[in-house]
PDB file of C-alpha atoms in Angstrom:
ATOM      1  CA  UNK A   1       2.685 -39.952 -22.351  1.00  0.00           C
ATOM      2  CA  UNK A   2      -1.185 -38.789 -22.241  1.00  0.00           C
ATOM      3  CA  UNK A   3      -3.515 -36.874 -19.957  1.00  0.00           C
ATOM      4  CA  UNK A   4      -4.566 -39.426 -17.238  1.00  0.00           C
ATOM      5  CA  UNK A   5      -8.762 -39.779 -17.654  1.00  0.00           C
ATOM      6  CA  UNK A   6      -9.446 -39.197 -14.347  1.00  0.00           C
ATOM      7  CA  UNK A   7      -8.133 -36.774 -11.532  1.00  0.00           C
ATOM      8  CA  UNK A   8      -9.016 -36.125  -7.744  1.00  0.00           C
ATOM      9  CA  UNK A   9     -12.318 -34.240  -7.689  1.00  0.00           C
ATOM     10  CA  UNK A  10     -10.834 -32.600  -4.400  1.00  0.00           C
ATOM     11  CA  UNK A  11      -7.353 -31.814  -3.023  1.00  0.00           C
ATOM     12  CA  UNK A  12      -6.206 -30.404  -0.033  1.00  0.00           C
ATOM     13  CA  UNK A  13      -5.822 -26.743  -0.074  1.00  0.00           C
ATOM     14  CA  UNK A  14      -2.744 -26.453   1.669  1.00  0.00           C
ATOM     15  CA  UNK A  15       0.613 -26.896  -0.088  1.00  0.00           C
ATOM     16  CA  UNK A  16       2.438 -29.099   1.356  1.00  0.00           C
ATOM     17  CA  UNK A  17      -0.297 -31.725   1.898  1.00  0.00           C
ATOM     18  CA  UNK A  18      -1.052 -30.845  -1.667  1.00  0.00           C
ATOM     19  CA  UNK A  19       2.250 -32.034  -3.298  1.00  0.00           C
ATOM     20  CA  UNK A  20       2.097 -35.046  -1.015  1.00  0.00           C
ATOM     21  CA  UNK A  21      -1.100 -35.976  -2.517  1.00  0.00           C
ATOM     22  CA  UNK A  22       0.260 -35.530  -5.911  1.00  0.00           C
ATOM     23  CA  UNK A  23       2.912 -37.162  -8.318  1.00  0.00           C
ATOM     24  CA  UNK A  24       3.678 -33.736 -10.061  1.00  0.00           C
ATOM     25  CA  UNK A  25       7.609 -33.270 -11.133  1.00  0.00           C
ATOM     26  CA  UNK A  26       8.248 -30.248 -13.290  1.00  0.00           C
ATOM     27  CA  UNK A  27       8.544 -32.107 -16.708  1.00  0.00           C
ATOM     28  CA  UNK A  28       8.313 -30.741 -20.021  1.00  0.00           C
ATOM     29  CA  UNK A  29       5.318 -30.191 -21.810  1.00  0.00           C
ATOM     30  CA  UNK A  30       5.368 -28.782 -25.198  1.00  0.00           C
ATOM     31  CA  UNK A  31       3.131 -26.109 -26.384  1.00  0.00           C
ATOM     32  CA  UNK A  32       1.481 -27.965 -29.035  1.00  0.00           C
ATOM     33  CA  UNK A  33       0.442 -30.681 -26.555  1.00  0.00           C
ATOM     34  CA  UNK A  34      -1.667 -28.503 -24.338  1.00  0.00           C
ATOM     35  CA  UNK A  35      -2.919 -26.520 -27.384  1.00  0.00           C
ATOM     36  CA  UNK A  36      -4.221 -29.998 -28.802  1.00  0.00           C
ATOM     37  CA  UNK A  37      -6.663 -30.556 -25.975  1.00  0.00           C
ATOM     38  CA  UNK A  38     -10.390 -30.302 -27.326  1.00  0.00           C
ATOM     39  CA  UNK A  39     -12.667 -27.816 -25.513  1.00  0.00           C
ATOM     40  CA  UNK A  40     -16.446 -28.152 -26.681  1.00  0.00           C
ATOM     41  CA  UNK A  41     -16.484 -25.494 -29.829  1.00  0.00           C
ATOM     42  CA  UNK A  42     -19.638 -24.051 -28.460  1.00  0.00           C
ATOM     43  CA  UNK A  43     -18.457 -23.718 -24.586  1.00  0.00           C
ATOM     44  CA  UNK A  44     -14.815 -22.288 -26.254  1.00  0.00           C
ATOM     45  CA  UNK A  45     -16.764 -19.837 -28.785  1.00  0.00           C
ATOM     46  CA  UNK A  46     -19.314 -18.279 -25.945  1.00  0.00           C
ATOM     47  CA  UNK A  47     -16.263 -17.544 -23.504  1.00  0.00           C
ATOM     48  CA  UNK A  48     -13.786 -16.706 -25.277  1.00  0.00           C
ATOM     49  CA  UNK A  49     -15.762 -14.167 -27.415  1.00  0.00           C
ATOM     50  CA  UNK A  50     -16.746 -12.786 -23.983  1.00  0.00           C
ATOM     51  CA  UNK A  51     -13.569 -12.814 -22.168  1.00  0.00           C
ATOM     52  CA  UNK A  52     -12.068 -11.049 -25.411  1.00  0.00           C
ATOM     53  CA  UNK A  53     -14.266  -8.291 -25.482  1.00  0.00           C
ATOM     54  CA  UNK A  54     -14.324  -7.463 -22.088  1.00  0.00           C
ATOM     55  CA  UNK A  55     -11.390  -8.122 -20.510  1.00  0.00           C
ATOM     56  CA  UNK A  56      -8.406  -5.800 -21.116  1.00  0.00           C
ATOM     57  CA  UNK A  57      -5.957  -6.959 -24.026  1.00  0.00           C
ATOM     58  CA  UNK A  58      -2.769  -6.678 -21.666  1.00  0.00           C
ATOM     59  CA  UNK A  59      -5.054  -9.217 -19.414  1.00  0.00           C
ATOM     60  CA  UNK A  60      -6.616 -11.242 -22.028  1.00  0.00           C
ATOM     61  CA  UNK A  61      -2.805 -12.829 -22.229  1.00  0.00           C
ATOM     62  CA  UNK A  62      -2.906 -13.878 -18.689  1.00  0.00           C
ATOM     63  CA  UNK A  63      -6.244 -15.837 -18.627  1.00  0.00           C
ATOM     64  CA  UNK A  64      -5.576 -17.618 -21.482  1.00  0.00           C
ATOM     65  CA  UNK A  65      -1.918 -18.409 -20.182  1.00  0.00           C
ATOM     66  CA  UNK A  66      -3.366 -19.772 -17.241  1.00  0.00           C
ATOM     67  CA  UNK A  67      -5.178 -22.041 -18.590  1.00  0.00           C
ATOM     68  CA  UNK A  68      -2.592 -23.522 -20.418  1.00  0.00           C
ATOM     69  CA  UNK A  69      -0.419 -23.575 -16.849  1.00  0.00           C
ATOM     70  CA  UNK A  70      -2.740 -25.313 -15.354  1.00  0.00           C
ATOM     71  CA  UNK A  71      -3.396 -27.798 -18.169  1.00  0.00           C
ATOM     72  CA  UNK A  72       0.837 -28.711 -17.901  1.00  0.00           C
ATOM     73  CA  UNK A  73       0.008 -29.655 -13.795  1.00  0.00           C
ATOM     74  CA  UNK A  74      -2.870 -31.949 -15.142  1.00  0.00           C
ATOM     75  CA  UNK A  75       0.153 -33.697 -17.355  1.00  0.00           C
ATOM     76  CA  UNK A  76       2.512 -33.761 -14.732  1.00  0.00           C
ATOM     77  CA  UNK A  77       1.016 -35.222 -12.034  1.00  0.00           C
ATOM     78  CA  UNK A  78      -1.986 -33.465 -10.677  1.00  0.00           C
ATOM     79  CA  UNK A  79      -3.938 -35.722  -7.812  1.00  0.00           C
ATOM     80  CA  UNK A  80      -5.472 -38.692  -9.727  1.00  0.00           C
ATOM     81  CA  UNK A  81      -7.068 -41.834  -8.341  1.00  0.00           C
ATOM     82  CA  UNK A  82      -6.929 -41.484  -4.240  1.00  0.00           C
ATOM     83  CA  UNK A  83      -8.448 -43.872  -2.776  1.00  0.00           C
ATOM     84  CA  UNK A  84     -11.422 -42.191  -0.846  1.00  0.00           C
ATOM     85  CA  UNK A  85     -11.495 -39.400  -3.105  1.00  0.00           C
ATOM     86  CA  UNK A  86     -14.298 -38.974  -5.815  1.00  0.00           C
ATOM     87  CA  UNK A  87     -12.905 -38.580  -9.119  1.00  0.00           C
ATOM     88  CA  UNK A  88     -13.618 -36.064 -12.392  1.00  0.00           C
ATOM     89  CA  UNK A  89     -12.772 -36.836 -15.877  1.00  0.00           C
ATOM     90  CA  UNK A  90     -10.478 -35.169 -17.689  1.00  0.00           C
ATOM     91  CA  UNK A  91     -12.509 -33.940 -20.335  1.00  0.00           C
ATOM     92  CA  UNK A  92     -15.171 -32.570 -17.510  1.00  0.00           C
ATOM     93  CA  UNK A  93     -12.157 -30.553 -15.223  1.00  0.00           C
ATOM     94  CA  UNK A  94     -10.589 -28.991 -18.724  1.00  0.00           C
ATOM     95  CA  UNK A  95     -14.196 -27.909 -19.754  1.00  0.00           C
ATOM     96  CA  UNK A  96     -14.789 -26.104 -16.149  1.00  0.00           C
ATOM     97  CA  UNK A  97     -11.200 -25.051 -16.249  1.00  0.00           C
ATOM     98  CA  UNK A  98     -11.198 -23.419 -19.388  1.00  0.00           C
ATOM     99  CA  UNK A  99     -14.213 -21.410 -18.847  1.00  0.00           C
ATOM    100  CA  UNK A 100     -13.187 -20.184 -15.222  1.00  0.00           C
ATOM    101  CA  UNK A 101      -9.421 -18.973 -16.437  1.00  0.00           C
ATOM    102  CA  UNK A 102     -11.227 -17.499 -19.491  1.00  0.00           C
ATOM    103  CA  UNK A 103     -13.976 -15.360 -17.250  1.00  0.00           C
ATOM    104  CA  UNK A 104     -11.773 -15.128 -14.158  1.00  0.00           C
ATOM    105  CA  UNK A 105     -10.315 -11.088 -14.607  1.00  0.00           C
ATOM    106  CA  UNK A 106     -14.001 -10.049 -15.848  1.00  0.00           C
ATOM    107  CA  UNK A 107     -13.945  -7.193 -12.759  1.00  0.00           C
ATOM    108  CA  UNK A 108     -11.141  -5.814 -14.332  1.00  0.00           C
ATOM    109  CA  UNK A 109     -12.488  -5.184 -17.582  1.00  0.00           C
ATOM    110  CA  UNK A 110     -13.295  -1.266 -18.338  1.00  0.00           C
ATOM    111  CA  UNK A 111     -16.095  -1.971 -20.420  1.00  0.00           C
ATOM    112  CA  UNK A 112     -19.354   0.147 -19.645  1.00  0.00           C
ATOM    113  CA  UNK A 113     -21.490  -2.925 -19.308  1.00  0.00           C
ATOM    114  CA  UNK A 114     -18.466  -3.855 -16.481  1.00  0.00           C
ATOM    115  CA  UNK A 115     -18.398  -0.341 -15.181  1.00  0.00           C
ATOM    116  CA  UNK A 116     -22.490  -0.675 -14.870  1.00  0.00           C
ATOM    117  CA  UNK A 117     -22.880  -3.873 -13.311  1.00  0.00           C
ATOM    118  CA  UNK A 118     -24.564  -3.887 -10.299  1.00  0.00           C
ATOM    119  CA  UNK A 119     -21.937  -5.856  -8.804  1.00  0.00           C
ATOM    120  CA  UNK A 120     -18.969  -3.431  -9.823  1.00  0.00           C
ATOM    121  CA  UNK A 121     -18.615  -1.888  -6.217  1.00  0.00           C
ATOM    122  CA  UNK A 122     -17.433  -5.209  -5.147  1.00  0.00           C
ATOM    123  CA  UNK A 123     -13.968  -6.913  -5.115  1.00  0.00           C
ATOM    124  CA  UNK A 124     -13.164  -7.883  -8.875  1.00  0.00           C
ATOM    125  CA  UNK A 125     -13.504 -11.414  -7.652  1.00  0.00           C
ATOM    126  CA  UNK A 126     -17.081 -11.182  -6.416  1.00  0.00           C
ATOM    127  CA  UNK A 127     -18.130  -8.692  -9.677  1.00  0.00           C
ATOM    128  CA  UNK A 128     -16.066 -10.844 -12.007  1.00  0.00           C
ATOM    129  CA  UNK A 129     -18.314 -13.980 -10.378  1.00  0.00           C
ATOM    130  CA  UNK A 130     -21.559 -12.572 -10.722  1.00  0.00           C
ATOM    131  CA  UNK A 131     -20.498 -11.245 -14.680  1.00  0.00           C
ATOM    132  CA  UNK A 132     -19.633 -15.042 -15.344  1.00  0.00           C
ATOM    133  CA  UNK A 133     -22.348 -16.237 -13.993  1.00  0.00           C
ATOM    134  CA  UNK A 134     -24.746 -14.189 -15.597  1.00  0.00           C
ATOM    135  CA  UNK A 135     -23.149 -14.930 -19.380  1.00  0.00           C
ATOM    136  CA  UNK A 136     -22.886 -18.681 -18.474  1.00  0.00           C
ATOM    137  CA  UNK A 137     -26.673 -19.148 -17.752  1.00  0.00           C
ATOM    138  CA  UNK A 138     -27.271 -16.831 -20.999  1.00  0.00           C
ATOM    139  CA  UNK A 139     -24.648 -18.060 -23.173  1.00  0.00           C
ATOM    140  CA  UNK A 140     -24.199 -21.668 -22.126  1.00  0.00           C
ATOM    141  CA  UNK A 141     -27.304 -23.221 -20.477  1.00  0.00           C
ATOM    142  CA  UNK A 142     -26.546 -26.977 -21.470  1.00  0.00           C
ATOM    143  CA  UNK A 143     -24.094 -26.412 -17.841  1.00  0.00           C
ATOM    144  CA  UNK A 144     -25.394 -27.882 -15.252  1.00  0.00           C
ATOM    145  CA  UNK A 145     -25.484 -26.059 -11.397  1.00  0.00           C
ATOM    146  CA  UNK A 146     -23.099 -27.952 -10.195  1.00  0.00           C
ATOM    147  CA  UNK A 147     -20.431 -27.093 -13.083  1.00  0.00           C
ATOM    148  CA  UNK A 148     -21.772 -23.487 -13.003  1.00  0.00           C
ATOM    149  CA  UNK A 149     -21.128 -23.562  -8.774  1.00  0.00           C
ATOM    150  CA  UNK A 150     -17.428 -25.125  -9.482  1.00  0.00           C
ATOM    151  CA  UNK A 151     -16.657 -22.524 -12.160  1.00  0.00           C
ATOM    152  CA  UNK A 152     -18.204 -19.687 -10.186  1.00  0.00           C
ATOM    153  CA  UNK A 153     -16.722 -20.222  -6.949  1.00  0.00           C
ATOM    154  CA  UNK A 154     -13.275 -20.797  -8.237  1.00  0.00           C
ATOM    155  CA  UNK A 155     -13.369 -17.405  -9.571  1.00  0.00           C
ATOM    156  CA  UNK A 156     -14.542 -15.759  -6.436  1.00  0.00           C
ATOM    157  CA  UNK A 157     -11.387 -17.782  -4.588  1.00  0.00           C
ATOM    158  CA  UNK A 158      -8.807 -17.597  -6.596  1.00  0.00           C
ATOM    159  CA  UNK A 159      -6.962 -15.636  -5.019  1.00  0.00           C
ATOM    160  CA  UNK A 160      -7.413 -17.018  -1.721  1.00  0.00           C
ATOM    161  CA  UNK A 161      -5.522 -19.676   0.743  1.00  0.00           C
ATOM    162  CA  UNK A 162      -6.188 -21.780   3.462  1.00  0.00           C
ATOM    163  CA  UNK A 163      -4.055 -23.647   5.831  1.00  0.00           C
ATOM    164  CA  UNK A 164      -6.350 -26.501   5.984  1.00  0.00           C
ATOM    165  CA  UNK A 165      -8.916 -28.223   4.323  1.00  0.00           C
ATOM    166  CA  UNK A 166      -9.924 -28.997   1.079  1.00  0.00           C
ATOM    167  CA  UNK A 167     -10.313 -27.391  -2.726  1.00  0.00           C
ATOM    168  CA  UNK A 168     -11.714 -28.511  -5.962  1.00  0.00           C
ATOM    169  CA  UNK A 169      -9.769 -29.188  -8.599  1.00  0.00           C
ATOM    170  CA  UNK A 170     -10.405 -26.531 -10.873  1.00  0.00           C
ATOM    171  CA  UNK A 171     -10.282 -24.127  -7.797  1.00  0.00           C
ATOM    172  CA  UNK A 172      -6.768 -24.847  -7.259  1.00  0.00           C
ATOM    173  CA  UNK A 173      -5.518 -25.208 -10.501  1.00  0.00           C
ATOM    174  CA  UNK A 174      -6.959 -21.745 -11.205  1.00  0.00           C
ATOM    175  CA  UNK A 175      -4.964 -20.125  -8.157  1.00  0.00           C
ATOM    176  CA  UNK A 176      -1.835 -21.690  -8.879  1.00  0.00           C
ATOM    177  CA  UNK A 177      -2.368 -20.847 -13.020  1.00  0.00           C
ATOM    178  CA  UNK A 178      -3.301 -17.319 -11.936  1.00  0.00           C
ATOM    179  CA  UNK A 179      -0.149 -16.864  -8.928  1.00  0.00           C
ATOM    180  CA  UNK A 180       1.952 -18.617 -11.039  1.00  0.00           C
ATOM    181  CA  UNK A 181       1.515 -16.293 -14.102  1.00  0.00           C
ATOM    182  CA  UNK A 182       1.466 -12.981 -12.291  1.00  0.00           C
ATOM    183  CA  UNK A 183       5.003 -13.751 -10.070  1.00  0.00           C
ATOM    184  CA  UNK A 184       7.069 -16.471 -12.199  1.00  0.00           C
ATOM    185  CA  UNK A 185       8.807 -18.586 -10.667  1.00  0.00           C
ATOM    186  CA  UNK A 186      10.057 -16.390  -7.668  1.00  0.00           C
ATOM    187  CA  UNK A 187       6.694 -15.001  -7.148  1.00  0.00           C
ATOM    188  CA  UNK A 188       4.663 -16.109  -4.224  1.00  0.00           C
ATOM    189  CA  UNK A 189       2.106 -18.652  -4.388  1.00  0.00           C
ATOM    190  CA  UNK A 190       0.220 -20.901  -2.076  1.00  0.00           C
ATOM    191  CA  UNK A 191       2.348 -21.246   0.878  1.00  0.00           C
ATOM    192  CA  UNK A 192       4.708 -24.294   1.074  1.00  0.00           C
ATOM    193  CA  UNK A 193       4.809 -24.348  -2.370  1.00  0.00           C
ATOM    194  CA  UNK A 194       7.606 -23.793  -4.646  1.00  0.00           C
ATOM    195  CA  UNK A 195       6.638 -22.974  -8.594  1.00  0.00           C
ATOM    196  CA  UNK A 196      10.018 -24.561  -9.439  1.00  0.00           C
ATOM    197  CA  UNK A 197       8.657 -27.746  -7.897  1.00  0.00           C
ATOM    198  CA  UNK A 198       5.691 -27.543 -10.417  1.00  0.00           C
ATOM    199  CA  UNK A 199       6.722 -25.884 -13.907  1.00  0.00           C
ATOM    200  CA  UNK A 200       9.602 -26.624 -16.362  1.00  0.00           C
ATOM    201  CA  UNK A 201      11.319 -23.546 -17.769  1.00  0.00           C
ATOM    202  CA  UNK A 202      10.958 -24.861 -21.882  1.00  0.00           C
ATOM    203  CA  UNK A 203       6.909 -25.321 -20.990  1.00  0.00           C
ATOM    204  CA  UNK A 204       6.511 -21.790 -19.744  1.00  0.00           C
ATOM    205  CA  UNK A 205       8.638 -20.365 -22.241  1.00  0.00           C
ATOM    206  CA  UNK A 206       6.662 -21.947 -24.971  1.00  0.00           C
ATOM    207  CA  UNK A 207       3.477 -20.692 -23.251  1.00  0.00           C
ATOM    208  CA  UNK A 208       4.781 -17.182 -23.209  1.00  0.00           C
ATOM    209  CA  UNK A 209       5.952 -17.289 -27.097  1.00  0.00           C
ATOM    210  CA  UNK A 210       2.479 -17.866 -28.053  1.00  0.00           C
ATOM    211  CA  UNK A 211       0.807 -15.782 -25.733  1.00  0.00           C
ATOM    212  CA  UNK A 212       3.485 -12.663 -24.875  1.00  0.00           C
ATOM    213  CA  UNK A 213       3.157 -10.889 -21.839  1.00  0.00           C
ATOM    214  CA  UNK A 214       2.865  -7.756 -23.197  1.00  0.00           C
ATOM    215  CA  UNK A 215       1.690  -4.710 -21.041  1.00  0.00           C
ATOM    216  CA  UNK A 216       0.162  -7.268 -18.482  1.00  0.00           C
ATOM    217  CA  UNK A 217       1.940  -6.068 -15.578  1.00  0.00           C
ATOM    218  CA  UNK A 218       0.834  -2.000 -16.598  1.00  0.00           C
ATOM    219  CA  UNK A 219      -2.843  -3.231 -16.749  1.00  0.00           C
ATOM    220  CA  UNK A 220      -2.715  -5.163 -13.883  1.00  0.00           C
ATOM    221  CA  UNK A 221      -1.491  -2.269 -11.841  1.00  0.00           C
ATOM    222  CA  UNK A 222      -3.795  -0.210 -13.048  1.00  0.00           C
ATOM    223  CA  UNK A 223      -6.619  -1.965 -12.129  1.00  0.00           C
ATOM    224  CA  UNK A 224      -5.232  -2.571  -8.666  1.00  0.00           C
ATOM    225  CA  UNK A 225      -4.800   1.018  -8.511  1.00  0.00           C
ATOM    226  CA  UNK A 226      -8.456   1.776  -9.615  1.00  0.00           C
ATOM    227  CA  UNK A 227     -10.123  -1.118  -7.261  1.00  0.00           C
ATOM    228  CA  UNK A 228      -8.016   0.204  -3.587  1.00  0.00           C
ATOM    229  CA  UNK A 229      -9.524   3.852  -5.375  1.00  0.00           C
ATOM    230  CA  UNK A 230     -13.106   3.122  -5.901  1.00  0.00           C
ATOM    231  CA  UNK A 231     -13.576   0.112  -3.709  1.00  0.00           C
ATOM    232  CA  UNK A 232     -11.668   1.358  -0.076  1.00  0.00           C
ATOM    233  CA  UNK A 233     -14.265   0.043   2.257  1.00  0.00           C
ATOM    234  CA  UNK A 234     -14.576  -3.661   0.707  1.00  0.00           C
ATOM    235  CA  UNK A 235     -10.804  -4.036   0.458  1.00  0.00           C
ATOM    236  CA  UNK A 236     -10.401  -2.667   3.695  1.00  0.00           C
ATOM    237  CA  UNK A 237     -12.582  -5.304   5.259  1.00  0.00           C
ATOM    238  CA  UNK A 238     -11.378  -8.261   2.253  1.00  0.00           C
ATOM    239  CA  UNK A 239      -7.410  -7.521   3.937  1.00  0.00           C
ATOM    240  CA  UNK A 240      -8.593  -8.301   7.366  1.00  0.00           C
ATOM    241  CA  UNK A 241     -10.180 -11.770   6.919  1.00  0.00           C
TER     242      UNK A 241
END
């Protein structure tokens, strides 16, 4: 078995209609398959040199595992060839995928030039969006708007749901990488989905041998901490949408 060539450019956001439009059965995937996909050496070298030395290292785990969570869906069964629906290649939706997990916890990072930005009073979505966006004009100009726009937005919405409606591919495989990683397979994730519907148990574990959790879950908290610290008014008014 191989990655199909083409997926759905667009799925529907919510999570029932989303496994309905999909094929996806929680097969095993070993490691070494997912780490044999080919990212562009220049795209890989610019963001994950970036990612590395800004992001926190007990983070740096997490976007890199999500990556390679989301690459197992695109195995599995991800939306591929609906009639109606406009399609990506897979080469295309790994290369926007990789960058967005890679640059997606940038507004957590504690680096000065992070702690500077001009965007840093906002949510760590919007600042980590406007920090990606800056180093992928700078650092990889052969992208396009459009892939810049895809990568971009998915980052400001990751961690966001709707009932209806629809998502790009790389959007939602960045949520469900990203809510997948943080709560496991009892966390919570997009509503009317189950994570034991999507992952096999050998996959993740092989995910997590290469890439260990480590003090994720301290960072993480800490950053929480610091953002409902620093940033009360635009979480107060981010809770209420």
């Amino acid at each position: 078995m191989t990655f199909p060539q083409l997926f759905d450019a667009f799925v529907p956001s919510n999570g029932p209609a989303f496994l309905a439009a999909s094929n996806i059965t929680p097969a095993y995937v070993p490691f070494e398959t997912l780490r044999a996909v080919a990212i562009d050496p220049a795209a890989q070298a610019a963001s994950f040199a970036y990612a590395k030395k800004l992001t926190p290292p007990g983070v740096f785990g997490h976007v890199i595992r999500c990556f390679y969570f989301a690459l197992a869906l695109l195995y599995t069964g991800f939306p591929s060839g609906t009639p109606g629906v406009a399609q990506i290649g897979f080469e295309e939706l790994a290369l926007r995928l990789y960058h967005t997990t890679l640059l997606h916890d940038l507004g957590w990072s504690n680096a000065t030039v992070a702690l500077t930005h001009p965007a840093h009073a906002m949510t760590f979505e919007l600042h980590g969006a406007f920090m990606a966006y800056e180093h992928l004009h700078a650092a990889a100009p052969n992208l396009d708007p459009f892939q810049v726009g895809d990568i971009v937005e998915s980052i400001v919405l990751h961690t966001s749901q709707w009932s209806s409606g629809n998502s790009s591919a790389n959007q939602i495989l960045m949520a469900l990488g990203a809510l997948f990683d943080v709560g496991g397979f009892n966390g919570t994730g997009i509503v009317g989905l189950d994570f034991k519907q999507l992952f096999d148990p050998r996959t993740v574990a092989e995910i997590e041998q290469a890439y260990p959790r480590g003090d994720f879950y301290e960072a993480g908290i800490a950053a929480f901490d610091r953002e409902f610290t620093e940033k009360p008014n635009e979480y107060t008014t981010y809770s209420e949408v």
